[in-house]
Amino acid sequence: MEHEFWHRKWENNQIAFHEAETNPLLLKHVSALGLAAGARVFVPLCGKSRDLHWLLAQGYEVVGAELSRLAVEQLFADLALTPLITHAGTLERFEAERLTVFVGDIFDLDHATLGHVDAVYDRAALVALPEAVRTRYAAHLAAASRHAPQLLITLDYDPALDIGPPFAVNEHAVRRLYGAAFHVTNIETRALAQGLKGVHPVRESAFLLTAR
């Protein structure tokens, strides 16, 4: 999507994609990543997700990437944290305690800037991107994270509805995008009772990606 599309969403508070609670599949399957105490977890296109609150509460160090500066300001405010703001190339870096968020285009975030991460948690990034961008994103994420294991959460619904974002990303698409570099395991697929946007049948899946 165009950057301006997402900036308008945040400015107009049109953030139905923002979950009010921690994602149940994260709660259930984060253990599959085998993280040690204090591990560093990268959350791409993190917004102000409640998932970050939970990861921090578990004692992990969290690093995020987000296009919207407004979303990041709200995240730190929600956490009652005052960030130190510095520049990292074309990006801004917000830091406080165990949370770091890079603000700007995720494709400008390379491994040297991101630093070592022990795992990636992607709930809102892949499904936010149109199909034409996903191959580039998957390769960039793998390179930036040095093929760290990923817990990937996707949505699958009738693509003929053409109502994304969030976009439908089925298991075949996940394996096509990541299968060359990662072993892909579908940990769980479940129907969402509330449907997509409260109307359309949708399934949510959790995948574990481990480097080949």
PDB file of N, CA and C in Angstrom, residues 49-128:
ATOM      1  N   SER A  49       0.504  -2.318  18.890  1.00  0.00           N
ATOM      2  CA  SER A  49      -0.101  -3.594  19.233  1.00  0.00           C
ATOM      3  C   SER A  49       0.011  -3.944  20.718  1.00  0.00           C
ATOM      4  N   ARG A  50      -1.078  -4.492  21.254  1.00  0.00           N
ATOM      5  CA  ARG A  50      -1.057  -5.003  22.619  1.00  0.00           C
ATOM      6  C   ARG A  50      -0.094  -6.181  22.744  1.00  0.00           C
ATOM      7  N   ASP A  51       0.225  -6.813  21.629  1.00  0.00           N
ATOM      8  CA  ASP A  51       1.173  -7.927  21.674  1.00  0.00           C
ATOM      9  C   ASP A  51       2.532  -7.466  22.188  1.00  0.00           C
ATOM     10  N   LEU A  52       2.917  -6.239  21.880  1.00  0.00           N
ATOM     11  CA  LEU A  52       4.193  -5.716  22.373  1.00  0.00           C
ATOM     12  C   LEU A  52       4.164  -5.567  23.884  1.00  0.00           C
ATOM     13  N   HIS A  53       3.033  -5.112  24.426  1.00  0.00           N
ATOM     14  CA  HIS A  53       2.888  -5.005  25.874  1.00  0.00           C
ATOM     15  C   HIS A  53       3.132  -6.370  26.516  1.00  0.00           C
ATOM     16  N   TRP A  54       2.518  -7.399  25.932  1.00  0.00           N
ATOM     17  CA  TRP A  54       2.621  -8.742  26.511  1.00  0.00           C
ATOM     18  C   TRP A  54       4.049  -9.267  26.421  1.00  0.00           C
ATOM     19  N   LEU A  55       4.686  -9.096  25.272  1.00  0.00           N
ATOM     20  CA  LEU A  55       6.062  -9.573  25.107  1.00  0.00           C
ATOM     21  C   LEU A  55       6.992  -8.889  26.112  1.00  0.00           C
ATOM     22  N   LEU A  56       6.814  -7.603  26.315  1.00  0.00           N
ATOM     23  CA  LEU A  56       7.621  -6.892  27.303  1.00  0.00           C
ATOM     24  C   LEU A  56       7.355  -7.418  28.707  1.00  0.00           C
ATOM     25  N   ALA A  57       6.085  -7.708  28.993  1.00  0.00           N
ATOM     26  CA  ALA A  57       5.723  -8.210  30.323  1.00  0.00           C
ATOM     27  C   ALA A  57       6.331  -9.578  30.597  1.00  0.00           C
ATOM     28  N   GLN A  58       6.652 -10.334  29.541  1.00  0.00           N
ATOM     29  CA  GLN A  58       7.290 -11.642  29.709  1.00  0.00           C
ATOM     30  C   GLN A  58       8.798 -11.521  29.917  1.00  0.00           C
ATOM     31  N   GLY A  59       9.313 -10.296  29.867  1.00  0.00           N
ATOM     32  CA  GLY A  59      10.732 -10.073  30.090  1.00  0.00           C
ATOM     33  C   GLY A  59      11.575 -10.042  28.831  1.00  0.00           C
ATOM     34  N   TYR A  60      10.928 -10.097  27.654  1.00  0.00           N
ATOM     35  CA  TYR A  60      11.692 -10.046  26.407  1.00  0.00           C
ATOM     36  C   TYR A  60      12.087  -8.607  26.083  1.00  0.00           C
ATOM     37  N   GLU A  61      13.153  -8.469  25.323  1.00  0.00           N
ATOM     38  CA  GLU A  61      13.491  -7.194  24.713  1.00  0.00           C
ATOM     39  C   GLU A  61      12.773  -7.147  23.374  1.00  0.00           C
ATOM     40  N   VAL A  62      12.102  -6.061  23.088  1.00  0.00           N
ATOM     41  CA  VAL A  62      11.275  -5.968  21.882  1.00  0.00           C
ATOM     42  C   VAL A  62      11.788  -4.856  20.990  1.00  0.00           C
ATOM     43  N   VAL A  63      11.932  -5.178  19.702  1.00  0.00           N
ATOM     44  CA  VAL A  63      12.289  -4.166  18.712  1.00  0.00           C
ATOM     45  C   VAL A  63      11.245  -4.216  17.605  1.00  0.00           C
ATOM     46  N   GLY A  64      10.704  -3.073  17.269  1.00  0.00           N
ATOM     47  CA  GLY A  64       9.656  -3.014  16.256  1.00  0.00           C
ATOM     48  C   GLY A  64      10.041  -2.124  15.102  1.00  0.00           C
ATOM     49  N   ALA A  65       9.249  -2.212  14.037  1.00  0.00           N
ATOM     50  CA  ALA A  65       9.365  -1.304  12.899  1.00  0.00           C
ATOM     51  C   ALA A  65       7.957  -0.858  12.545  1.00  0.00           C
ATOM     52  N   GLU A  66       7.783   0.421  12.288  1.00  0.00           N
ATOM     53  CA  GLU A  66       6.448   0.956  12.025  1.00  0.00           C
ATOM     54  C   GLU A  66       6.562   2.204  11.165  1.00  0.00           C
ATOM     55  N   LEU A  67       5.697   2.295  10.169  1.00  0.00           N
ATOM     56  CA  LEU A  67       5.697   3.444   9.267  1.00  0.00           C
ATOM     57  C   LEU A  67       5.181   4.708   9.942  1.00  0.00           C
ATOM     58  N   SER A  68       4.137   4.554  10.766  1.00  0.00           N
ATOM     59  CA  SER A  68       3.449   5.713  11.335  1.00  0.00           C
ATOM     60  C   SER A  68       4.109   6.194  12.627  1.00  0.00           C
ATOM     61  N   ARG A  69       4.612   7.414  12.602  1.00  0.00           N
ATOM     62  CA  ARG A  69       5.176   7.993  13.826  1.00  0.00           C
ATOM     63  C   ARG A  69       4.090   8.168  14.879  1.00  0.00           C
ATOM     64  N   LEU A  70       2.874   8.510  14.448  1.00  0.00           N
ATOM     65  CA  LEU A  70       1.765   8.689  15.382  1.00  0.00           C
ATOM     66  C   LEU A  70       1.485   7.400  16.147  1.00  0.00           C
ATOM     67  N   ALA A  71       1.503   6.262  15.456  1.00  0.00           N
ATOM     68  CA  ALA A  71       1.270   4.978  16.107  1.00  0.00           C
ATOM     69  C   ALA A  71       2.330   4.709  17.171  1.00  0.00           C
ATOM     70  N   VAL A  72       3.579   5.032  16.852  1.00  0.00           N
ATOM     71  CA  VAL A  72       4.676   4.786  17.782  1.00  0.00           C
ATOM     72  C   VAL A  72       4.576   5.721  18.987  1.00  0.00           C
ATOM     73  N   GLU A  73       4.226   6.963  18.765  1.00  0.00           N
ATOM     74  CA  GLU A  73       4.023   7.887  19.876  1.00  0.00           C
ATOM     75  C   GLU A  73       2.929   7.372  20.805  1.00  0.00           C
ATOM     76  N   GLN A  74       1.843   6.849  20.228  1.00  0.00           N
ATOM     77  CA  GLN A  74       0.750   6.313  21.038  1.00  0.00           C
ATOM     78  C   GLN A  74       1.182   5.059  21.788  1.00  0.00           C
ATOM     79  N   LEU A  75       2.004   4.220  21.157  1.00  0.00           N
ATOM     80  CA  LEU A  75       2.504   3.014  21.808  1.00  0.00           C
ATOM     81  C   LEU A  75       3.290   3.361  23.067  1.00  0.00           C
ATOM     82  N   PHE A  76       4.240   4.276  22.941  1.00  0.00           N
ATOM     83  CA  PHE A  76       5.053   4.637  24.105  1.00  0.00           C
ATOM     84  C   PHE A  76       4.202   5.314  25.182  1.00  0.00           C
ATOM     85  N   ALA A  77       3.219   6.125  24.758  1.00  0.00           N
ATOM     86  CA  ALA A  77       2.319   6.759  25.724  1.00  0.00           C
ATOM     87  C   ALA A  77       1.492   5.707  26.461  1.00  0.00           C
ATOM     88  N   ASP A  78       0.998   4.720  25.731  1.00  0.00           N
ATOM     89  CA  ASP A  78       0.209   3.648  26.353  1.00  0.00           C
ATOM     90  C   ASP A  78       1.028   2.886  27.384  1.00  0.00           C
ATOM     91  N   LEU A  79       2.326   2.763  27.129  1.00  0.00           N
ATOM     92  CA  LEU A  79       3.220   2.047  28.035  1.00  0.00           C
ATOM     93  C   LEU A  79       3.802   2.956  29.125  1.00  0.00           C
ATOM     94  N   ALA A  80       3.403   4.231  29.097  1.00  0.00           N
ATOM     95  CA  ALA A  80       3.920   5.220  30.052  1.00  0.00           C
ATOM     96  C   ALA A  80       5.440   5.292  30.001  1.00  0.00           C
ATOM     97  N   LEU A  81       5.978   5.250  28.785  1.00  0.00           N
ATOM     98  CA  LEU A  81       7.413   5.342  28.564  1.00  0.00           C
ATOM     99  C   LEU A  81       7.730   6.622  27.784  1.00  0.00           C
ATOM    100  N   THR A  82       8.797   7.291  28.165  1.00  0.00           N
ATOM    101  CA  THR A  82       9.266   8.463  27.439  1.00  0.00           C
ATOM    102  C   THR A  82      10.478   8.060  26.614  1.00  0.00           C
ATOM    103  N   PRO A  83      10.340   8.027  25.287  1.00  0.00           N
ATOM    104  CA  PRO A  83      11.437   7.511  24.469  1.00  0.00           C
ATOM    105  C   PRO A  83      12.542   8.527  24.230  1.00  0.00           C
ATOM    106  N   LEU A  84      13.752   8.004  24.094  1.00  0.00           N
ATOM    107  CA  LEU A  84      14.852   8.771  23.531  1.00  0.00           C
ATOM    108  C   LEU A  84      14.739   8.623  22.022  1.00  0.00           C
ATOM    109  N   ILE A  85      14.702   9.735  21.290  1.00  0.00           N
ATOM    110  CA  ILE A  85      14.496   9.699  19.845  1.00  0.00           C
ATOM    111  C   ILE A  85      15.785  10.132  19.154  1.00  0.00           C
ATOM    112  N   THR A  86      16.311   9.248  18.317  1.00  0.00           N
ATOM    113  CA  THR A  86      17.528   9.536  17.563  1.00  0.00           C
ATOM    114  C   THR A  86      17.299   9.142  16.106  1.00  0.00           C
ATOM    115  N   HIS A  87      18.259   9.450  15.253  1.00  0.00           N
ATOM    116  CA  HIS A  87      18.153   9.106  13.844  1.00  0.00           C
ATOM    117  C   HIS A  87      19.037   7.904  13.525  1.00  0.00           C
ATOM    118  N   ALA A  88      18.547   7.073  12.627  1.00  0.00           N
ATOM    119  CA  ALA A  88      19.305   5.921  12.133  1.00  0.00           C
ATOM    120  C   ALA A  88      19.156   5.920  10.622  1.00  0.00           C
ATOM    121  N   GLY A  89      19.995   6.668   9.944  1.00  0.00           N
ATOM    122  CA  GLY A  89      19.833   6.832   8.503  1.00  0.00           C
ATOM    123  C   GLY A  89      18.546   7.572   8.203  1.00  0.00           C
ATOM    124  N   THR A  90      17.703   6.996   7.356  1.00  0.00           N
ATOM    125  CA  THR A  90      16.424   7.619   7.011  1.00  0.00           C
ATOM    126  C   THR A  90      15.352   7.339   8.060  1.00  0.00           C
ATOM    127  N   LEU A  91      15.670   6.525   9.039  1.00  0.00           N
ATOM    128  CA  LEU A  91      14.707   6.124  10.067  1.00  0.00           C
ATOM    129  C   LEU A  91      14.888   6.946  11.333  1.00  0.00           C
ATOM    130  N   GLU A  92      13.830   6.970  12.156  1.00  0.00           N
ATOM    131  CA  GLU A  92      13.935   7.467  13.523  1.00  0.00           C
ATOM    132  C   GLU A  92      13.935   6.263  14.463  1.00  0.00           C
ATOM    133  N   ARG A  93      14.710   6.348  15.527  1.00  0.00           N
ATOM    134  CA  ARG A  93      14.760   5.280  16.523  1.00  0.00           C
ATOM    135  C   ARG A  93      14.177   5.803  17.832  1.00  0.00           C
ATOM    136  N   PHE A  94      13.109   5.150  18.300  1.00  0.00           N
ATOM    137  CA  PHE A  94      12.501   5.454  19.596  1.00  0.00           C
ATOM    138  C   PHE A  94      12.954   4.379  20.575  1.00  0.00           C
ATOM    139  N   GLU A  95      13.528   4.770  21.703  1.00  0.00           N
ATOM    140  CA  GLU A  95      14.051   3.795  22.667  1.00  0.00           C
ATOM    141  C   GLU A  95      13.670   4.177  24.090  1.00  0.00           C
ATOM    142  N   ALA A  96      13.256   3.177  24.863  1.00  0.00           N
ATOM    143  CA  ALA A  96      13.021   3.343  26.295  1.00  0.00           C
ATOM    144  C   ALA A  96      13.025   1.964  26.932  1.00  0.00           C
ATOM    145  N   GLU A  97      13.821   1.804  27.949  1.00  0.00           N
ATOM    146  CA  GLU A  97      13.923   0.534  28.663  1.00  0.00           C
ATOM    147  C   GLU A  97      14.194  -0.607  27.678  1.00  0.00           C
ATOM    148  N   ARG A  98      13.309  -1.613  27.604  1.00  0.00           N
ATOM    149  CA  ARG A  98      13.563  -2.776  26.741  1.00  0.00           C
ATOM    150  C   ARG A  98      12.828  -2.699  25.408  1.00  0.00           C
ATOM    151  N   LEU A  99      12.375  -1.516  25.034  1.00  0.00           N
ATOM    152  CA  LEU A  99      11.624  -1.344  23.783  1.00  0.00           C
ATOM    153  C   LEU A  99      12.339  -0.379  22.847  1.00  0.00           C
ATOM    154  N   THR A 100      12.546  -0.820  21.615  1.00  0.00           N
ATOM    155  CA  THR A 100      13.085   0.022  20.548  1.00  0.00           C
ATOM    156  C   THR A 100      12.167  -0.096  19.341  1.00  0.00           C
ATOM    157  N   VAL A 101      11.788   1.026  18.748  1.00  0.00           N
ATOM    158  CA  VAL A 101      10.966   0.990  17.530  1.00  0.00           C
ATOM    159  C   VAL A 101      11.596   1.916  16.493  1.00  0.00           C
ATOM    160  N   PHE A 102      11.784   1.373  15.289  1.00  0.00           N
ATOM    161  CA  PHE A 102      12.283   2.166  14.166  1.00  0.00           C
ATOM    162  C   PHE A 102      11.088   2.679  13.368  1.00  0.00           C
ATOM    163  N   VAL A 103      11.054   3.972  13.135  1.00  0.00           N
ATOM    164  CA  VAL A 103       9.941   4.619  12.437  1.00  0.00           C
ATOM    165  C   VAL A 103      10.370   4.954  11.016  1.00  0.00           C
ATOM    166  N   GLY A 104       9.600   4.475  10.047  1.00  0.00           N
ATOM    167  CA  GLY A 104       9.878   4.740   8.643  1.00  0.00           C
ATOM    168  C   GLY A 104       9.598   3.515   7.802  1.00  0.00           C
ATOM    169  N   ASP A 105      10.131   3.510   6.603  1.00  0.00           N
ATOM    170  CA  ASP A 105       9.926   2.420   5.647  1.00  0.00           C
ATOM    171  C   ASP A 105      10.739   1.205   6.080  1.00  0.00           C
ATOM    172  N   ILE A 106      10.070   0.070   6.287  1.00  0.00           N
ATOM    173  CA  ILE A 106      10.760  -1.123   6.760  1.00  0.00           C
ATOM    174  C   ILE A 106      11.859  -1.576   5.796  1.00  0.00           C
ATOM    175  N   PHE A 107      11.736  -1.247   4.524  1.00  0.00           N
ATOM    176  CA  PHE A 107      12.764  -1.642   3.565  1.00  0.00           C
ATOM    177  C   PHE A 107      14.058  -0.828   3.740  1.00  0.00           C
ATOM    178  N   ASP A 108      14.015   0.204   4.565  1.00  0.00           N
ATOM    179  CA  ASP A 108      15.220   0.957   4.901  1.00  0.00           C
ATOM    180  C   ASP A 108      15.902   0.417   6.157  1.00  0.00           C
ATOM    181  N   LEU A 109      15.299  -0.603   6.763  1.00  0.00           N
ATOM    182  CA  LEU A 109      15.848  -1.186   7.989  1.00  0.00           C
ATOM    183  C   LEU A 109      16.665  -2.422   7.636  1.00  0.00           C
ATOM    184  N   ASP A 110      17.981  -2.312   7.720  1.00  0.00           N
ATOM    185  CA  ASP A 110      18.833  -3.447   7.399  1.00  0.00           C
ATOM    186  C   ASP A 110      19.357  -4.099   8.686  1.00  0.00           C
ATOM    187  N   HIS A 111      20.119  -5.187   8.512  1.00  0.00           N
ATOM    188  CA  HIS A 111      20.599  -5.926   9.678  1.00  0.00           C
ATOM    189  C   HIS A 111      21.528  -5.079  10.538  1.00  0.00           C
ATOM    190  N   ALA A 112      22.368  -4.270   9.907  1.00  0.00           N
ATOM    191  CA  ALA A 112      23.311  -3.460  10.668  1.00  0.00           C
ATOM    192  C   ALA A 112      22.588  -2.502  11.610  1.00  0.00           C
ATOM    193  N   THR A 113      21.457  -1.971  11.167  1.00  0.00           N
ATOM    194  CA  THR A 113      20.677  -1.051  12.003  1.00  0.00           C
ATOM    195  C   THR A 113      19.816  -1.804  13.002  1.00  0.00           C
ATOM    196  N   LEU A 114      19.201  -2.882  12.555  1.00  0.00           N
ATOM    197  CA  LEU A 114      18.331  -3.668  13.430  1.00  0.00           C
ATOM    198  C   LEU A 114      19.124  -4.339  14.544  1.00  0.00           C
ATOM    199  N   GLY A 115      20.267  -4.901  14.215  1.00  0.00           N
ATOM    200  CA  GLY A 115      21.031  -5.657  15.189  1.00  0.00           C
ATOM    201  C   GLY A 115      20.521  -7.079  15.318  1.00  0.00           C
ATOM    202  N   HIS A 116      21.153  -7.850  16.181  1.00  0.00           N
ATOM    203  CA  HIS A 116      20.781  -9.251  16.362  1.00  0.00           C
ATOM    204  C   HIS A 116      19.379  -9.375  16.949  1.00  0.00           C
ATOM    205  N   VAL A 117      18.595 -10.274  16.387  1.00  0.00           N
ATOM    206  CA  VAL A 117      17.308 -10.644  16.984  1.00  0.00           C
ATOM    207  C   VAL A 117      17.251 -12.162  17.104  1.00  0.00           C
ATOM    208  N   ASP A 118      16.589 -12.621  18.151  1.00  0.00           N
ATOM    209  CA  ASP A 118      16.470 -14.056  18.392  1.00  0.00           C
ATOM    210  C   ASP A 118      15.257 -14.661  17.699  1.00  0.00           C
ATOM    211  N   ALA A 119      14.273 -13.831  17.388  1.00  0.00           N
ATOM    212  CA  ALA A 119      13.059 -14.330  16.741  1.00  0.00           C
ATOM    213  C   ALA A 119      12.295 -13.164  16.135  1.00  0.00           C
ATOM    214  N   VAL A 120      11.401 -13.508  15.221  1.00  0.00           N
ATOM    215  CA  VAL A 120      10.502 -12.540  14.593  1.00  0.00           C
ATOM    216  C   VAL A 120       9.064 -12.957  14.891  1.00  0.00           C
ATOM    217  N   TYR A 121       8.241 -12.003  15.273  1.00  0.00           N
ATOM    218  CA  TYR A 121       6.807 -12.241  15.448  1.00  0.00           C
ATOM    219  C   TYR A 121       6.070 -11.338  14.470  1.00  0.00           C
ATOM    220  N   ASP A 122       5.431 -11.945  13.476  1.00  0.00           N
ATOM    221  CA  ASP A 122       4.738 -11.204  12.418  1.00  0.00           C
ATOM    222  C   ASP A 122       3.252 -11.545  12.455  1.00  0.00           C
ATOM    223  N   ARG A 123       2.466 -10.648  13.037  1.00  0.00           N
ATOM    224  CA  ARG A 123       1.017 -10.824  13.012  1.00  0.00           C
ATOM    225  C   ARG A 123       0.348  -9.881  12.022  1.00  0.00           C
ATOM    226  N   ALA A 124       0.913  -8.696  11.864  1.00  0.00           N
ATOM    227  CA  ALA A 124       0.199  -7.661  11.111  1.00  0.00           C
ATOM    228  C   ALA A 124       0.938  -7.169   9.880  1.00  0.00           C
ATOM    229  N   ALA A 125       2.129  -7.706   9.614  1.00  0.00           N
ATOM    230  CA  ALA A 125       2.928  -7.163   8.520  1.00  0.00           C
ATOM    231  C   ALA A 125       2.613  -7.830   7.185  1.00  0.00           C
ATOM    232  N   LEU A 126       2.823  -9.138   7.099  1.00  0.00           N
ATOM    233  CA  LEU A 126       2.614  -9.817   5.808  1.00  0.00           C
ATOM    234  C   LEU A 126       1.195  -9.603   5.298  1.00  0.00           C
ATOM    235  N   VAL A 127       0.207  -9.704   6.168  1.00  0.00           N
ATOM    236  CA  VAL A 127      -1.193  -9.581   5.736  1.00  0.00           C
ATOM    237  C   VAL A 127      -1.562  -8.140   5.392  1.00  0.00           C
ATOM    238  N   ALA A 128      -0.703  -7.179   5.755  1.00  0.00           N
ATOM    239  CA  ALA A 128      -0.983  -5.780   5.414  1.00  0.00           C
ATOM    240  C   ALA A 128      -0.468  -5.409   4.038  1.00  0.00           C
TER     241      ALA A 128
END
